[in-house]
Coordinates of C-alpha atoms in Angstrom, one line a residue:
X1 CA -0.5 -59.0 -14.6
X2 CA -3.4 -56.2 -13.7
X3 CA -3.5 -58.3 -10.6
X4 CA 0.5 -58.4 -9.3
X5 CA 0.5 -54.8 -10.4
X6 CA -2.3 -53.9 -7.8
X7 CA -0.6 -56.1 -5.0
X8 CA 2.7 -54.2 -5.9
X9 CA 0.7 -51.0 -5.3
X10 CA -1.2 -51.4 -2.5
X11 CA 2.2 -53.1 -0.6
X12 CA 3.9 -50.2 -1.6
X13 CA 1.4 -47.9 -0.4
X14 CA 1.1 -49.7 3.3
X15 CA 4.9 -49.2 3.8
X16 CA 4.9 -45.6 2.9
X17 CA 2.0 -45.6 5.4
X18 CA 3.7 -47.6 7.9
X19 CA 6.7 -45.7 7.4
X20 CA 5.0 -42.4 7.9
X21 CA 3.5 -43.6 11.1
X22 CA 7.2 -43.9 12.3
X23 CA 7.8 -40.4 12.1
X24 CA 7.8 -38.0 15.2
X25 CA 5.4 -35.1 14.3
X26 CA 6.8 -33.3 17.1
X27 CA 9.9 -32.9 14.0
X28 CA 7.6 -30.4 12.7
X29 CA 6.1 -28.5 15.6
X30 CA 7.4 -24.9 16.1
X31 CA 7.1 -23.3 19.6
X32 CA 9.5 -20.5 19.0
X33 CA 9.9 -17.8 18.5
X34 CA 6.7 -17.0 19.7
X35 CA 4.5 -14.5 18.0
X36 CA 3.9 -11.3 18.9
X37 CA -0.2 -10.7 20.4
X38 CA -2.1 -8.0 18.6
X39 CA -5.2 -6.9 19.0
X40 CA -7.3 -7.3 15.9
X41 CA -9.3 -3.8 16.0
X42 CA -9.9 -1.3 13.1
X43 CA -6.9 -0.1 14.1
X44 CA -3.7 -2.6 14.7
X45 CA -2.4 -2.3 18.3
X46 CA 0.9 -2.1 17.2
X47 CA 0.0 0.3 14.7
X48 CA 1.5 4.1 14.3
X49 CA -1.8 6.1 13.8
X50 CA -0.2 9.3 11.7
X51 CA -4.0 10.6 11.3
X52 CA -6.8 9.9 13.8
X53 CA -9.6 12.1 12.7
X54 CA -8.3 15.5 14.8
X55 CA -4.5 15.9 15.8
X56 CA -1.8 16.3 12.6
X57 CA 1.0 15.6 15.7
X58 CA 3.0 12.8 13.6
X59 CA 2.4 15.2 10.1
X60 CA 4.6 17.5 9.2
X61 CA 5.3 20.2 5.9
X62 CA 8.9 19.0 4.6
X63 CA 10.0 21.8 6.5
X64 CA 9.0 20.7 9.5
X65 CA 6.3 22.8 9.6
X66 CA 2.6 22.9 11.2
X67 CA 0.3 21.6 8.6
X68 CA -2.1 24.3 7.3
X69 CA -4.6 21.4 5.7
X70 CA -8.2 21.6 7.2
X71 CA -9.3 19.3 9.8
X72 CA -13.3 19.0 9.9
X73 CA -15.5 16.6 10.8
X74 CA -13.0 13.3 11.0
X75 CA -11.0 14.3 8.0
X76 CA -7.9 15.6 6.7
X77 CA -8.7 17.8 3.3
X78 CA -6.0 19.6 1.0
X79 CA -5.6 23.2 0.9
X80 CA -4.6 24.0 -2.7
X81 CA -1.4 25.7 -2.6
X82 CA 0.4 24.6 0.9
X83 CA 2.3 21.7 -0.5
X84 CA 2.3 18.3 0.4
X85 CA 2.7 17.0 3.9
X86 CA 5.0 14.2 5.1
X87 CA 4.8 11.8 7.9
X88 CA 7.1 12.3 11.2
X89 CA 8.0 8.6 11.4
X90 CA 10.2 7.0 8.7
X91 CA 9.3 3.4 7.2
X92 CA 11.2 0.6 5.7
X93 CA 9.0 -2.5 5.1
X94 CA 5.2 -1.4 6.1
X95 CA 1.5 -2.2 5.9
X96 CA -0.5 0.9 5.4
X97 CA -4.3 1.8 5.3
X98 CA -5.2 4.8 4.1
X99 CA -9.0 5.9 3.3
X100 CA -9.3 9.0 0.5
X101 CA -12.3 10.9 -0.7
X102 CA -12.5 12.9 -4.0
X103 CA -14.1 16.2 -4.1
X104 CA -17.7 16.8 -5.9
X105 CA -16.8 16.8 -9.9
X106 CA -15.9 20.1 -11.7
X107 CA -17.8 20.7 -15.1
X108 CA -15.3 20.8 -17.7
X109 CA -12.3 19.1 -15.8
X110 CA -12.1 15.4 -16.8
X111 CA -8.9 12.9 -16.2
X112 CA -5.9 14.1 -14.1
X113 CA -8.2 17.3 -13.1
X114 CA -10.6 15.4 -11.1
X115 CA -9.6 14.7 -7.4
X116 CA -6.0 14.1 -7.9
X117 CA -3.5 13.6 -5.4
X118 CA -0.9 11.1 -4.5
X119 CA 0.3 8.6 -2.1
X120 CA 4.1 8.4 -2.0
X121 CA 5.5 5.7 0.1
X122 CA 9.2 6.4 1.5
X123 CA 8.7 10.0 -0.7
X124 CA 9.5 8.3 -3.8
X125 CA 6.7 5.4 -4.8
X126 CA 3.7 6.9 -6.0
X127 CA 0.2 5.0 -5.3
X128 CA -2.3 7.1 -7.8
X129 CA -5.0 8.8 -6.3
X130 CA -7.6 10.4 -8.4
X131 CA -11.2 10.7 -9.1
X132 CA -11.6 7.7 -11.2
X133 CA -15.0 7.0 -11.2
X134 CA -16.7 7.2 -14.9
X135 CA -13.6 9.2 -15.8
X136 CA -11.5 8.2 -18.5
X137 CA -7.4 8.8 -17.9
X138 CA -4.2 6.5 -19.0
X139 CA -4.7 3.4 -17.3
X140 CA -1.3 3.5 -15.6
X141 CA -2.4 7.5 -13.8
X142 CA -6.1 6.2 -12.5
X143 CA -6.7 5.5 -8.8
X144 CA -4.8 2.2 -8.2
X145 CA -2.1 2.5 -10.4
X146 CA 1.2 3.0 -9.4
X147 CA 1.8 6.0 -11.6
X148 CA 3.4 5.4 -14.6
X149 CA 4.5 2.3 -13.7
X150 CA 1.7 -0.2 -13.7
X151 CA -2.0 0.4 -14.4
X152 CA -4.3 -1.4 -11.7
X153 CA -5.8 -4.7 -12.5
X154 CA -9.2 -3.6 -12.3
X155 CA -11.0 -0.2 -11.5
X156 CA -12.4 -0.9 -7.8
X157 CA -14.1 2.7 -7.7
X158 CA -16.6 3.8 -5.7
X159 CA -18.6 6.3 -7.0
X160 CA -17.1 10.4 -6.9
X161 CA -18.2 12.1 -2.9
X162 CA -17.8 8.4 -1.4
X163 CA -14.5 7.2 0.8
X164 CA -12.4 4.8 -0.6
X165 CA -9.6 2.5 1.0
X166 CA -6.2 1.6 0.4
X167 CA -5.0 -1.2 1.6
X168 CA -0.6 -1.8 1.0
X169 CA 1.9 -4.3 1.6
X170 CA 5.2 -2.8 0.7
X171 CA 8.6 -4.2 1.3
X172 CA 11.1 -1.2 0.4
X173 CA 14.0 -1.9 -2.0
X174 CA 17.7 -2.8 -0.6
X175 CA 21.3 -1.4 -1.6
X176 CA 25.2 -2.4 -0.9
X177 CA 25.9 1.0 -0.6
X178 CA 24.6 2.6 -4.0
X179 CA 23.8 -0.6 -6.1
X180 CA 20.7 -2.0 -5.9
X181 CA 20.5 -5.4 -4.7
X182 CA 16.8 -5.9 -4.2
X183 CA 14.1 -3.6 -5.9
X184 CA 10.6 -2.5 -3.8
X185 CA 7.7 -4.4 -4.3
X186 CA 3.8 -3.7 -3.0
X187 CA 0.4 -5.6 -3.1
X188 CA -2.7 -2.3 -2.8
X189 CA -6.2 -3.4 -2.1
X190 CA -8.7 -0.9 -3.4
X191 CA -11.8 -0.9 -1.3
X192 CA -10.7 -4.4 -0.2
X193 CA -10.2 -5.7 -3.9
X194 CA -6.5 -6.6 -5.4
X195 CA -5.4 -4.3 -7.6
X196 CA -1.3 -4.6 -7.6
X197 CA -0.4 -8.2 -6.8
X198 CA 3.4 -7.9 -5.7
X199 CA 4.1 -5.8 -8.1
X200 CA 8.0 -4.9 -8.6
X201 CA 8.8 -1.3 -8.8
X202 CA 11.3 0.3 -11.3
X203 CA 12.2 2.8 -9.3
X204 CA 11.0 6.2 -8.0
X205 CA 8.2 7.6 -9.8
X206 CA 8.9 10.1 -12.2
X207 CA 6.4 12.3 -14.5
X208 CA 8.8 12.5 -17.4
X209 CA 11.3 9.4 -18.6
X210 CA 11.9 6.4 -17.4
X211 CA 12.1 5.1 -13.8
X212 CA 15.1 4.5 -11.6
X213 CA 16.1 3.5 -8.0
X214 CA 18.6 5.9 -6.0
X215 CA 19.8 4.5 -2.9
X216 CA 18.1 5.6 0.1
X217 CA 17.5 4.4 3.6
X218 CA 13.9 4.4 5.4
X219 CA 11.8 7.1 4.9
X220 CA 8.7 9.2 5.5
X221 CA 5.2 8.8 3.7
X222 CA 4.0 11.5 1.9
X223 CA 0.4 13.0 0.9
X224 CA 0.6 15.0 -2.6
X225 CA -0.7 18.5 -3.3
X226 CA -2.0 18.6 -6.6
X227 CA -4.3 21.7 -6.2
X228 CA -7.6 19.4 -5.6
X229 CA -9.2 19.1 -2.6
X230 CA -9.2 15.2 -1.8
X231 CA -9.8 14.8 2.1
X232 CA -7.9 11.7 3.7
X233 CA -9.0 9.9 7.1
X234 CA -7.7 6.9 9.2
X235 CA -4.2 7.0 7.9
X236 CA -2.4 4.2 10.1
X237 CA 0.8 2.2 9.1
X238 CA 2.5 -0.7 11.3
X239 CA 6.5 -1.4 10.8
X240 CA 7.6 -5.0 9.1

């Protein structure tokens, strides 16, 4: 029987080949649409560069104002009291890179006193920033996190005074006029390690309460003001 039941196998297994054989591969080939050339440099060719190191151009106060941050040597620092600063440019769908540095550690300030500040994609979806090297905070407010949301898988940290990078793929939420038919999701590489894996927001991020989504259309990005003086550089973003 072993014997029939291999010559049943291996027959059946030469058709499939031959069958296979039989196929046109050119079924399967896709010439277009053809993809768009990029040049693979630090920064994307197609990419909008909202910070290159001197000119604020594509930054903006939300009201529309110069922005009174100080620009010294290749970076972009807060200045305490001046209030955040938004991008020009509105996104929908977008990768971003952003690189952040935390100020030099204040004795006596621990958790959300050290370096903190706050990536908010379409003004709304807050990407933590914060001094979270060998500093203890709720796991869903340290660097990585989307606050109060979802805590970071691991702490990719580099050590306080040293730049660190975000990396973000974020595909922003859609609505049939105010109901919510698709919520926002975003993947952030920390310094080049996963730390949100397509993660699926709950809505705009709020300090008090729980989250919810509002309808809204594309939007711009915006760099917190938290009263600490975290300096930002090589802030570029390319449309999805």
């Amino acid at each position: 029987m072993k014997k029939v039941y291999l010559s049943i196998c291996c027959i059946s297994a030469s058709f499939l080949v031959s069958a296979e054989k039989k196929i046109d591969p050119k079924l399967t080939e896709q010439w277009s649409p053809i993809p768009e050339i990029i040049t693979p440099s630090p920064i994307p060719s197609d990419a909008i560069v909202l910070f290159d190191g001197q000119s604020t151009y594509n930054l903006e106060h939300s009201d529309g104002s110069k922005v009174k941050w100080n620009v010294e040597n290749g970076a972009l620092t807060v200045e305490p009291g001046t209030k955040g600063i938004f991008s020009k440019e509105k996104f929908c769908d977008m990768q971003l890179h952003v690189e952040w540095k935390s100020p030099k550690k204040i004795s006596g300030k621990k958790g959300q006193q050290l370096g903190n500040s706050g990536l908010y994609i379409q003004g709304r979806y807050e990407v933590q920033i914060l001094d979270s090297y060998q500093n203890q905070t709720y796991a869903n407010g340290q660097a990585g996190s989307i606050y109060k949301q979802s805590a970071p898988l691991v702490n990719a940290m580099k050590p306080t005074g040293q730049w660190q990078t975000y990396d973000i793929i974020y595909h922003a939420p859609k609505f049939n006029g105010t109901e919510l038919t698709t919520p926002a999701n975003i993947t952030v590489l920390h310094n080049g390690i996963l730390v949100q894996d397509h993660y699926i927001l709950k809505g705009g991020t709020v300090y008090r309460g729980q989250p919810a989504y509002k309808a809204h259309g594309c939007d711009r990005l915006l760099l917190q003001d938290h009263n600490d003086k975290v300096s930002f550089r090589n802030i570029w973003a390319r449309k999805l």
